[in-house]
mmCIF file of C-alpha atoms in Angstrom:
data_model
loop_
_atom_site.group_PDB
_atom_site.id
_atom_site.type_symbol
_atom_site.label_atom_id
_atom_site.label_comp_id
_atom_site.label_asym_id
_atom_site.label_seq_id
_atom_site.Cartn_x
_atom_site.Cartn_y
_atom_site.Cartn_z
ATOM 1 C CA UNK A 30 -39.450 30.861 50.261
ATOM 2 C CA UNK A 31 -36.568 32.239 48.583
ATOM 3 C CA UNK A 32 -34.799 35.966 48.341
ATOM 4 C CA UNK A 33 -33.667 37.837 45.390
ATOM 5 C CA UNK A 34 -30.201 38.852 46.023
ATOM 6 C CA UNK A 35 -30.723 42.528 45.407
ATOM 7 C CA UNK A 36 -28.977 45.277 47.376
ATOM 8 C CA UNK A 37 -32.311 44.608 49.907
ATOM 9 C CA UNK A 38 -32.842 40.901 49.341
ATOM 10 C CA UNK A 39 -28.728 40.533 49.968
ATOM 11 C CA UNK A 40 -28.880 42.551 53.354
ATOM 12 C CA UNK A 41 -32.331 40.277 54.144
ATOM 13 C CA UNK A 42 -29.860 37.345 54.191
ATOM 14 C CA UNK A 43 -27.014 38.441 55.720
ATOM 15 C CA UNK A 44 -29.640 40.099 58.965
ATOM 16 C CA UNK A 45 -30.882 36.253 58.654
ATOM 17 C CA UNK A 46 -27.902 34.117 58.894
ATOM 18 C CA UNK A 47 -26.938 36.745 61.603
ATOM 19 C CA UNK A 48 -29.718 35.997 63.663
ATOM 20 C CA UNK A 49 -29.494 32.003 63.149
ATOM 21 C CA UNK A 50 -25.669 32.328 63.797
ATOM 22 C CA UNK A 51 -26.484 34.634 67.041
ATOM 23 C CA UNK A 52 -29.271 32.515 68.240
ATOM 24 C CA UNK A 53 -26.154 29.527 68.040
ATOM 25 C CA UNK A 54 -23.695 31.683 70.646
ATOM 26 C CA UNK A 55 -26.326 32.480 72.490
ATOM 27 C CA UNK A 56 -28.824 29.149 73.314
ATOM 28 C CA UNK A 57 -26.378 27.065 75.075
ATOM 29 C CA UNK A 58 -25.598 29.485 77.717
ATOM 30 C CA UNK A 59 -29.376 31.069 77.594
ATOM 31 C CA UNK A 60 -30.620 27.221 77.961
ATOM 32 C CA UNK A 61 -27.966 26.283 80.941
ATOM 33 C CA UNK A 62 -29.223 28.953 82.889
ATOM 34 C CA UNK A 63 -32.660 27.500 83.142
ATOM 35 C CA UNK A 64 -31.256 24.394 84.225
ATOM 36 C CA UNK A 65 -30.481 22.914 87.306
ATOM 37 C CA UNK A 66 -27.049 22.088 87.180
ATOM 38 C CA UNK A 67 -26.005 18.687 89.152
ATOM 39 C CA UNK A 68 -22.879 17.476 89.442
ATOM 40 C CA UNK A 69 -24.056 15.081 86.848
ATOM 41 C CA UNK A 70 -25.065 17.572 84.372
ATOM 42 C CA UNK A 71 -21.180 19.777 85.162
ATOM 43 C CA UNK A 72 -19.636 15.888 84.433
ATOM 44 C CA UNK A 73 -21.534 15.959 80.979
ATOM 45 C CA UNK A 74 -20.727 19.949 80.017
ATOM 46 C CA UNK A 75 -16.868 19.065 80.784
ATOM 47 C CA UNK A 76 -16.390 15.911 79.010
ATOM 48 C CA UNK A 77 -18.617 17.463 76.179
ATOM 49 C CA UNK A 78 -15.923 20.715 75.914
ATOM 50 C CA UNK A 79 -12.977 18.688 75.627
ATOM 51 C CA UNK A 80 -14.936 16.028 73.019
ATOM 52 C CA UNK A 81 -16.011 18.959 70.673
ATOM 53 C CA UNK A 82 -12.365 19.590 69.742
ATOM 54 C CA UNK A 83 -12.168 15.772 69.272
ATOM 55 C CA UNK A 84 -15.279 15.401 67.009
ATOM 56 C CA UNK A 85 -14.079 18.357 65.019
ATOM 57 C CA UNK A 86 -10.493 17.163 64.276
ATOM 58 C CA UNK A 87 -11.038 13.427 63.591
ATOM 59 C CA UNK A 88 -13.489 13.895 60.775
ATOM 60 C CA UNK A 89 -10.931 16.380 59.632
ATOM 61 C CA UNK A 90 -8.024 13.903 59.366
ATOM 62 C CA UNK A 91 -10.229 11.031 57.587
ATOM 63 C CA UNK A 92 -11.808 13.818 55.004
ATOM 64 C CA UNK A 93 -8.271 15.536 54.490
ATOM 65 C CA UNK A 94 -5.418 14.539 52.141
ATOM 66 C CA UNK A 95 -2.338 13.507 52.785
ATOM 67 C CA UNK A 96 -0.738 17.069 53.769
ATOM 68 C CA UNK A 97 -3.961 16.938 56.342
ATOM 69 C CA UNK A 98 -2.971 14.123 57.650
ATOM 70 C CA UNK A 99 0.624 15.146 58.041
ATOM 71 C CA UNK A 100 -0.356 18.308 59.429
ATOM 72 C CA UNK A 101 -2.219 16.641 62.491
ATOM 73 C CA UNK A 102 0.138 14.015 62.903
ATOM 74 C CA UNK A 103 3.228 16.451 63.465
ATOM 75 C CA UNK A 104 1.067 18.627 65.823
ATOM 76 C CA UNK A 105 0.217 15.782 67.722
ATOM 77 C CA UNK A 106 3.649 14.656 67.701
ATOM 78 C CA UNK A 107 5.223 18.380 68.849
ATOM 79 C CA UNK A 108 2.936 19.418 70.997
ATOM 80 C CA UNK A 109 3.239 15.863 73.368
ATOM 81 C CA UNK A 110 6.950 16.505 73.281
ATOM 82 C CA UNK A 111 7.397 20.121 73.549
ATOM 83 C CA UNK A 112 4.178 21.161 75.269
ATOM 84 C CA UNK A 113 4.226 24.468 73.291
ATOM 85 C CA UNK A 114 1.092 25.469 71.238
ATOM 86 C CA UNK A 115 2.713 27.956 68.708
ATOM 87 C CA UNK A 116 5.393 26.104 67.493
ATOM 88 C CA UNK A 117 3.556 22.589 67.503
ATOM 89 C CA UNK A 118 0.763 24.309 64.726
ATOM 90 C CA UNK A 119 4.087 26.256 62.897
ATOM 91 C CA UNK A 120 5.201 22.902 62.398
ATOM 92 C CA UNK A 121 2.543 21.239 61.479
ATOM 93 C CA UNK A 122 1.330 23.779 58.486
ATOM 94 C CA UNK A 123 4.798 23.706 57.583
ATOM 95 C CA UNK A 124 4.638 20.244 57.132
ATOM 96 C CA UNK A 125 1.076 20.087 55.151
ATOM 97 C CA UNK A 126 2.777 22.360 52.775
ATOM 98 C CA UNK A 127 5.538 20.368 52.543
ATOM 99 C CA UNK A 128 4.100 17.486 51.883
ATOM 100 C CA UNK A 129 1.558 18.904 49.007
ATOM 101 C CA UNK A 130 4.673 20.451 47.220
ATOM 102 C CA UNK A 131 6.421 16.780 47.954
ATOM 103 C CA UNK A 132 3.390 14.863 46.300
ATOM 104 C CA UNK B 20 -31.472 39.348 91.226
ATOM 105 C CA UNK B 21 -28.899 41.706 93.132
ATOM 106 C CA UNK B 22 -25.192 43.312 91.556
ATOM 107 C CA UNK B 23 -23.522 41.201 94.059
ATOM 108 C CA UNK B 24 -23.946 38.276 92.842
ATOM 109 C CA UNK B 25 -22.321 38.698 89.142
ATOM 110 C CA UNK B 26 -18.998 38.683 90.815
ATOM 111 C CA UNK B 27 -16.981 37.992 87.774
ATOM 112 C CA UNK B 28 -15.239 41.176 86.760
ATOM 113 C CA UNK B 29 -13.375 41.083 83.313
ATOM 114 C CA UNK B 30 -10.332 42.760 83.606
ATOM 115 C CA UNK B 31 -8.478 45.213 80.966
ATOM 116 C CA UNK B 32 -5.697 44.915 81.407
ATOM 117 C CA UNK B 33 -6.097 40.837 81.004
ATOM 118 C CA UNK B 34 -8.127 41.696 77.850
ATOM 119 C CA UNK B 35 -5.428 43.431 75.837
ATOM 120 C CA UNK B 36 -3.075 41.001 76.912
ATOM 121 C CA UNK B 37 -5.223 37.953 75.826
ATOM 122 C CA UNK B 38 -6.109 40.343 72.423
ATOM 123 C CA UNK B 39 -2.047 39.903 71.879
ATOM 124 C CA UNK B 40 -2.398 36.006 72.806
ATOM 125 C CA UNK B 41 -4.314 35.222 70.200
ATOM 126 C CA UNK B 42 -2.738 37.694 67.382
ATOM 127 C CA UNK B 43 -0.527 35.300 65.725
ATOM 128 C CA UNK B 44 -3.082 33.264 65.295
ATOM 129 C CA UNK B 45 -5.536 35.388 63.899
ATOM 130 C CA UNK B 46 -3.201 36.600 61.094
ATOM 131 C CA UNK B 47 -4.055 32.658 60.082
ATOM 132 C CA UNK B 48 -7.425 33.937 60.108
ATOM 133 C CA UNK B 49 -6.723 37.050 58.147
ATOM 134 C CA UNK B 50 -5.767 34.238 55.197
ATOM 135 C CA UNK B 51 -9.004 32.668 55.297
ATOM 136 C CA UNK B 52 -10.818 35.898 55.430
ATOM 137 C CA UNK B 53 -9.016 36.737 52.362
ATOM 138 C CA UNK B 54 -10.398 33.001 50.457
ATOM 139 C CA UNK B 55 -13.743 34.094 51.783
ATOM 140 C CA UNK B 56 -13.837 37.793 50.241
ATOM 141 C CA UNK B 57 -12.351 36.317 46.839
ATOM 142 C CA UNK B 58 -15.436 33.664 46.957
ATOM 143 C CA UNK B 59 -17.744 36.129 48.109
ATOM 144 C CA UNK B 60 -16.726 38.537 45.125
ATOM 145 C CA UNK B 61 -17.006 35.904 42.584
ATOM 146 C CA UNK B 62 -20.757 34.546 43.394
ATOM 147 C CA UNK B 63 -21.439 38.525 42.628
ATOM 148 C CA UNK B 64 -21.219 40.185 46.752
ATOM 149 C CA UNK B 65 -20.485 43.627 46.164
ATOM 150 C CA UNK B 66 -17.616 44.132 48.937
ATOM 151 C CA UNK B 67 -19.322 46.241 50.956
ATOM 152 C CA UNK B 68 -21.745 43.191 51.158
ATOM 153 C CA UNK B 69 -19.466 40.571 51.446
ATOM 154 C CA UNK B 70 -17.462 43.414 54.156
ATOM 155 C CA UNK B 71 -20.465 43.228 55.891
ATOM 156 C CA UNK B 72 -21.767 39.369 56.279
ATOM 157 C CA UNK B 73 -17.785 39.144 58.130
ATOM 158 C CA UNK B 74 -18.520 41.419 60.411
ATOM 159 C CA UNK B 75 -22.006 40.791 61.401
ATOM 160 C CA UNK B 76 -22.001 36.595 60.798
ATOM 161 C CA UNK B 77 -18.785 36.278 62.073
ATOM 162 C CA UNK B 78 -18.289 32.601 61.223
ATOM 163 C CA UNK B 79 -16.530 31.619 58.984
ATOM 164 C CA UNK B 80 -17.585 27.869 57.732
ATOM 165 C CA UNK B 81 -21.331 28.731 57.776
ATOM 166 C CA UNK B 82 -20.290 31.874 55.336
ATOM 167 C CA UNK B 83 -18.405 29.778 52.726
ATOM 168 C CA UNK B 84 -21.096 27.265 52.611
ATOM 169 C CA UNK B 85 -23.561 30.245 52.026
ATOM 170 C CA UNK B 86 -21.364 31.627 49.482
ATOM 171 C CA UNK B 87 -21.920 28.204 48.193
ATOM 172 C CA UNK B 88 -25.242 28.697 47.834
ATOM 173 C CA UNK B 89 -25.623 31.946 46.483
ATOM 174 C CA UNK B 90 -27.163 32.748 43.399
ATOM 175 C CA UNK B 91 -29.660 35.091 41.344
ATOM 176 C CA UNK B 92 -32.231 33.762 44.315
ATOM 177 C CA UNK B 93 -31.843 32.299 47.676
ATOM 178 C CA UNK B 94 -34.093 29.644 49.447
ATOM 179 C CA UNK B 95 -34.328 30.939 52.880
ATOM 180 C CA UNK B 96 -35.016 27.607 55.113
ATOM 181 C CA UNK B 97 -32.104 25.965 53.295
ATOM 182 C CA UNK B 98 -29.631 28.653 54.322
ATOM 183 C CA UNK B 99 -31.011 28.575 57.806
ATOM 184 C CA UNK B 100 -30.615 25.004 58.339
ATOM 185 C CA UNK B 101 -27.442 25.194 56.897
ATOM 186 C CA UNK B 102 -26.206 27.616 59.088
ATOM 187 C CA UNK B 103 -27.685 26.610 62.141
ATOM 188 C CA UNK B 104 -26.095 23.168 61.475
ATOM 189 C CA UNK B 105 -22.774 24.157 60.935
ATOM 190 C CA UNK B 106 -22.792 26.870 64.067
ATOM 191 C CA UNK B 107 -24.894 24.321 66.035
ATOM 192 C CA UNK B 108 -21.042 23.967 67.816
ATOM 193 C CA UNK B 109 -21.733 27.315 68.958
ATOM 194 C CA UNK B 110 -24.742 25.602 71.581
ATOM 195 C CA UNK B 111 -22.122 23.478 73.103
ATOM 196 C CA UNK B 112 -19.607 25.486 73.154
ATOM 197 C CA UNK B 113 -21.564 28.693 75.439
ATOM 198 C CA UNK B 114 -23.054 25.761 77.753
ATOM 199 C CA UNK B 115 -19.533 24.500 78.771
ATOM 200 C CA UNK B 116 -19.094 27.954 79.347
ATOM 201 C CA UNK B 117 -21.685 28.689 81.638
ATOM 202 C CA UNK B 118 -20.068 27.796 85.117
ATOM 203 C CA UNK B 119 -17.734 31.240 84.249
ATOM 204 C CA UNK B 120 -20.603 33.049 82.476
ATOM 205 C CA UNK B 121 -23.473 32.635 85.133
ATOM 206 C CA UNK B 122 -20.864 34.988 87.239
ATOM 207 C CA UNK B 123 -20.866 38.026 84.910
ATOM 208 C CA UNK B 124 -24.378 40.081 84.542
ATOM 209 C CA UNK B 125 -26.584 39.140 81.753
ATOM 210 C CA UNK B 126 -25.308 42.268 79.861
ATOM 211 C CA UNK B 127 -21.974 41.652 79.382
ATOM 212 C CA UNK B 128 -22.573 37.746 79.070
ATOM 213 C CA UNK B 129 -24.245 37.708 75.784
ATOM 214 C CA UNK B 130 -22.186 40.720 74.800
ATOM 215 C CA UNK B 131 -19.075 38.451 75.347
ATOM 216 C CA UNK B 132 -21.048 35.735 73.248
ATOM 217 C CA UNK B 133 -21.058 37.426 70.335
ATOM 218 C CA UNK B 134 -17.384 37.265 70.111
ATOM 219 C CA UNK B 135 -17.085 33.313 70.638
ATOM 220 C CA UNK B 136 -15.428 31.097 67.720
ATOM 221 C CA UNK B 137 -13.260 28.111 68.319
ATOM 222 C CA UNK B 138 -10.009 29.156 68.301
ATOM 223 C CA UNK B 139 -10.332 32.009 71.643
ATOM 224 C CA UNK B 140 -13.321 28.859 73.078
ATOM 225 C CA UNK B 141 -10.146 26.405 72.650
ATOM 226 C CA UNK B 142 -8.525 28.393 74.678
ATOM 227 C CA UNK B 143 -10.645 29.995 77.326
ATOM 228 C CA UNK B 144 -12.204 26.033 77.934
ATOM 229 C CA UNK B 145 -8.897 24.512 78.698
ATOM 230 C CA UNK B 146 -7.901 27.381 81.043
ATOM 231 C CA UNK B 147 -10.799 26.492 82.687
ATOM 232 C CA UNK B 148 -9.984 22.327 82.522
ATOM 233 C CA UNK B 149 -6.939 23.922 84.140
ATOM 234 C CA UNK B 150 -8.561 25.708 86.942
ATOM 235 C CA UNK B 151 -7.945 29.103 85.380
ATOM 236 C CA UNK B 152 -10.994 31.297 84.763
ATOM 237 C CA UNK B 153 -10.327 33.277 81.261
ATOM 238 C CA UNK B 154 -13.721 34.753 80.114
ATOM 239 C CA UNK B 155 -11.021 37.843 78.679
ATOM 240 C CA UNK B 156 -9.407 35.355 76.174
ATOM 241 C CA UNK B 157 -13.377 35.368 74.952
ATOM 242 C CA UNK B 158 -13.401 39.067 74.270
ATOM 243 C CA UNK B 159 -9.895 39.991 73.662
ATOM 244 C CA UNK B 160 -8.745 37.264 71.648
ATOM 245 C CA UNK B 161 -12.280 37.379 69.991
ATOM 246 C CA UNK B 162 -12.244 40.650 69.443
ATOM 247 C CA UNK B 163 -8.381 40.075 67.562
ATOM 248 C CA UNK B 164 -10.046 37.110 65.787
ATOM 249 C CA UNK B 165 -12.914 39.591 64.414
ATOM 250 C CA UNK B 166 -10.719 42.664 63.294
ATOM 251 C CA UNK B 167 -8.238 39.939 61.287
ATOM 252 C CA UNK B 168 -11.660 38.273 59.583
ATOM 253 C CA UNK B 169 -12.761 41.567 58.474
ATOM 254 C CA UNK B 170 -9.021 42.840 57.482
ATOM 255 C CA UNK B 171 -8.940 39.426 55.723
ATOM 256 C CA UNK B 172 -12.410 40.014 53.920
ATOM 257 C CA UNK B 173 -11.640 43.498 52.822
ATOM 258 C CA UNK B 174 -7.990 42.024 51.527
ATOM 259 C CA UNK B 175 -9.629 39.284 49.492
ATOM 260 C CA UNK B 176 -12.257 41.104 48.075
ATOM 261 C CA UNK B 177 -9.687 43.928 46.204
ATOM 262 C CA UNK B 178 -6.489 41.674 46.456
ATOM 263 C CA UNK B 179 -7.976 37.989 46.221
ATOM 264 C CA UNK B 180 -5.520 37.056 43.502
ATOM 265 C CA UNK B 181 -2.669 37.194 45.413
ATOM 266 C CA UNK B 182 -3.574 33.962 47.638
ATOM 267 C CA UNK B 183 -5.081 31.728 44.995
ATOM 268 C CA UNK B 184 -4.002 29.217 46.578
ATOM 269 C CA UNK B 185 -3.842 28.784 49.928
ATOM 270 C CA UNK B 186 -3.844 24.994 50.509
ATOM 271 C CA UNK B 187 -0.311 24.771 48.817
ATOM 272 C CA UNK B 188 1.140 26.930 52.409
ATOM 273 C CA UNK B 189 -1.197 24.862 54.772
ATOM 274 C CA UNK B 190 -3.107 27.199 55.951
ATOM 275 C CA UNK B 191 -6.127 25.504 55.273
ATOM 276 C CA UNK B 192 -4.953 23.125 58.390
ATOM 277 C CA UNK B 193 -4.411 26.586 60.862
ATOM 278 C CA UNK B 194 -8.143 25.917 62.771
ATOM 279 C CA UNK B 195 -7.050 22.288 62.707
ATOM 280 C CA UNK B 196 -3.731 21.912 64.325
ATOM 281 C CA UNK B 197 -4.538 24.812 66.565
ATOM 282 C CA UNK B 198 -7.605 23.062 68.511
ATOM 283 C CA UNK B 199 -5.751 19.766 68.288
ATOM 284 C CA UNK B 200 -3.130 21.707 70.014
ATOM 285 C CA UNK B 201 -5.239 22.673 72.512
ATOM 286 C CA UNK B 202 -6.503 19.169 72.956
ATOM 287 C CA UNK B 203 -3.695 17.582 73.687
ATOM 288 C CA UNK B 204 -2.351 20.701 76.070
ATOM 289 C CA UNK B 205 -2.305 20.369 79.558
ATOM 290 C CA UNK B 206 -2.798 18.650 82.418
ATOM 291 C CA UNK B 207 -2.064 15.243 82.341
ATOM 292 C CA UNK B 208 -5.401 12.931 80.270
ATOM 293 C CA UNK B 209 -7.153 10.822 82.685
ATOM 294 C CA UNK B 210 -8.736 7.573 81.518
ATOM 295 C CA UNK B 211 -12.131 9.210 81.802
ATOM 296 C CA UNK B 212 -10.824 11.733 79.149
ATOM 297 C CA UNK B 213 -9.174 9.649 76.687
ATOM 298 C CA UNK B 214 -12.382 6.881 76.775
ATOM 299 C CA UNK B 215 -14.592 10.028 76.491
ATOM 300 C CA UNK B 216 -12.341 11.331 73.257
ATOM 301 C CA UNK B 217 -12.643 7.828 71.443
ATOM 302 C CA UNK B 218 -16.235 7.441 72.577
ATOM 303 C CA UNK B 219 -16.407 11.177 70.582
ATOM 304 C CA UNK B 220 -14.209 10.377 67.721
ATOM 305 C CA UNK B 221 -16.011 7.364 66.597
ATOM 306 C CA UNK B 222 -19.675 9.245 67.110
ATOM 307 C CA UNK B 223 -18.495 12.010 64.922
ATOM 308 C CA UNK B 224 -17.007 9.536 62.297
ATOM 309 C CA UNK B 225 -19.934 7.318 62.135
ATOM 310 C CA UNK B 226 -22.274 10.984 61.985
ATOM 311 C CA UNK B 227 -20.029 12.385 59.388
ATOM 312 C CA UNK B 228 -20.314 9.105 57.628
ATOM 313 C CA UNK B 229 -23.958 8.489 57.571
ATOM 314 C CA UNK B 230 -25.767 11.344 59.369
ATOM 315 C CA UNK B 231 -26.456 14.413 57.054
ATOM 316 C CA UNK B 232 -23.825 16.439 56.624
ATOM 317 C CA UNK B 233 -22.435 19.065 59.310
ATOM 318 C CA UNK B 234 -24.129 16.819 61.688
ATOM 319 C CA UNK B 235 -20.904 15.406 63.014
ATOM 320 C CA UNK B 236 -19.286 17.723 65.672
ATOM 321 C CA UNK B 237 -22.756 17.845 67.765
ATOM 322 C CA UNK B 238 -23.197 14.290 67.666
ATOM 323 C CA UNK B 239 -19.276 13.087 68.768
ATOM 324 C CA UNK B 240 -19.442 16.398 71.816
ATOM 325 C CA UNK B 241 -23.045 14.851 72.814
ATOM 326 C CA UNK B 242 -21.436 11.589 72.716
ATOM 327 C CA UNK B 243 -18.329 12.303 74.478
ATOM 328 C CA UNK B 244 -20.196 14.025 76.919
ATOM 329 C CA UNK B 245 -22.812 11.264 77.687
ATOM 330 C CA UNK B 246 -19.123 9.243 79.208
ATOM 331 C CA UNK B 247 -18.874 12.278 81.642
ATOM 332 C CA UNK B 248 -22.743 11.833 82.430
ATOM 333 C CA UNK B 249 -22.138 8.424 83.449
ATOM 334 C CA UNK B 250 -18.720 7.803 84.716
ATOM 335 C CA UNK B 251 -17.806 10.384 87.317
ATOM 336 C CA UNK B 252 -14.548 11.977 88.074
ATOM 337 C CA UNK B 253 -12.923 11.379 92.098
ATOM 338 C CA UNK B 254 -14.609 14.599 93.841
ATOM 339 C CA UNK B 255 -10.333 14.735 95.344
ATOM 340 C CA UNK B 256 -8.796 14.622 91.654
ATOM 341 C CA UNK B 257 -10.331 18.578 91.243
ATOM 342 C CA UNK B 258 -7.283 20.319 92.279
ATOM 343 C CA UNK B 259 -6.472 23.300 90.164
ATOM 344 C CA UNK B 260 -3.135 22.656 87.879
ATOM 345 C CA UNK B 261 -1.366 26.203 87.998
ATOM 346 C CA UNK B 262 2.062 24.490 86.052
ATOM 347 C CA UNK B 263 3.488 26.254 83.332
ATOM 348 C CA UNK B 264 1.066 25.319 80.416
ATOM 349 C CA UNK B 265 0.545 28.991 79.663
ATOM 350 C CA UNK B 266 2.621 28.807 76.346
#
């Protein structure tokens, strides 16, 4: 099926991918509540929250360039030392853009 | 179900102060609303169109990949899949939620939902690893996050030339350092965390690799989470860490 991106068809899509993206913010919590929650299950649903940073930043690093990879790295780097969020991502953007003009 | 037993109560003044938490991050976000309104304008969006999918979608991967696929006509079930694959976070995300969420009334829970992105999740979850309950970081900082999407939208769709390119500043790596940031922030890892995180990083390298694509931040969370399933934390190590992690 497919939608001609008229002034209707365009506002069809947009009410769609709202609904998908809604549906996404929503079924985790409207799916937890129907479950019985052991301390098994809490184990999983912690670990899991700190891993989804993980699996979004590794891939990131591998897939990204070089000013990517600098960009991570000094975060990383800043953050263990200093402990402070804000100026650990300053300096890592600063560096990524560094680096590209560098390269 | 009785009142009493949402007992949860999201406080104002904790709101605006969590909406000024997350403000210097969201003029970040204000930069990639800007590269999505120039996209959106040049696959044909009017900008009251393009205006409008920022406000309502509110996410901002899933919207350049649509963009993406925008043309003349649009296969529906593609764009859905696409979507739901590159939200799919979104499941994960409101489940580790829950423990904070089952305590507000059904109401304002999903109403809170339909602010969540990463960056105010990043922080609201490790409050919470912290022993601090932040559900206002969800709707304050969310509610920042929004506004600065929809400021960046409108900027990109009149102004878009201005920031042709924003890789050359970095900015493209804002979302990135800013959730590794909050990774690596507080309390001290335990060996249960860090064999969960590689357990997670190699899952979402080996999805990302050879699993279709946008596959790859469900599969390394499941992953990481199925270590947690498994290997328990010490019922006595669950004492709250109130140090002075707040930034």
């Amino acid at each position: 099926m497919t939608i001609e991106t008229t002034a209707v068809g365009t506002l069809a899509l947009i009410a769609i991918m709202t609904a998908v993206t809604v549906a996404t913010r929503f079924g985790g919590v409207f799916i937890m509540s129907y479950l019985r929650i052991s301390p098994r299950v809490e184990s999983f649903i912690n670990t899991m929250a700190s891993s989804v940073l993980i699996a979004i930043v590794v891939p990131m690093a591998f897939a990204g360039d070089v000013g990517a990879l600098a960009a991570l790295s000094v975060t990383a780097i800043m953050m263990l030392v200093l402990k402070k969020p804000l100026p650990a991502i300053g300096a890592g953007i600063a560096a990524a853009g560094l680096v590209r003009y560098l390269m | 179900m009785s009142a009493a037993s949402f007992s949860y109560q999201i406080q104002p003044c904790k709101v605006r102060q969590e909406f000024v938490r997350l403000f210097p991050i969201s003029l970040f976000v204000v930069a990639f609303g800007a590269a999505f309104g120039l996209a959106a304008t040049q696959k044909g969006l009017e900008p009251l169109q393009a205006l409008l999918m920022s406000g309502a979608v509110f996410a901002g991967a899933s919207q350049f990949a649509a963009i993406d696929m925008w043309s003349g006509q649009v296969s529906v079930l593609p764009l859905m899949a696409v979507v739901f694959a590159i939200n799919s976070r979104h499941l994960l995300m409101g489940a580790s939620l829950y423990p904070m969420l089952k305590d507000l009334s059904p109401g304002k829970r999903y109403g809170v939902l339909l602010l969540l992105t990463d960056a105010n999740w990043a922080v609201s979850a490790q409050d919470y690893q912290n022993g601090r309950r932040n559900l206002e970081v969800i709707l304050g900082g969310g509610l920042v996050l929004w506004l600065a999407w929809i400021v960046g939208t409108w900027l990109g769709v009149y102004f878009g030339g201005l920031l042709a390119d924003p890789q050359s500043l970095g900015l493209d790596m804002v979302l990135g350092c800013f959730l590794l940031a909050m990774a690596l922030g507080g309390k001290q890892k335990s060996v249960r965390t860090l064999t969960a995180w590689a357990v997670a990083a190699v899952a979402s390298l080996s999805a990302w690799k050879w699993l279709p694509p946008h596959t790859h931040v469900v599969a390394g969370a499941l992953a990481g989470g199925l270590v947690g399933y498994f290997w328990l934390e010490k019922p006595a190590a669950v004492e709250a860490d109130a140090g002075g992690d707040s930034q």
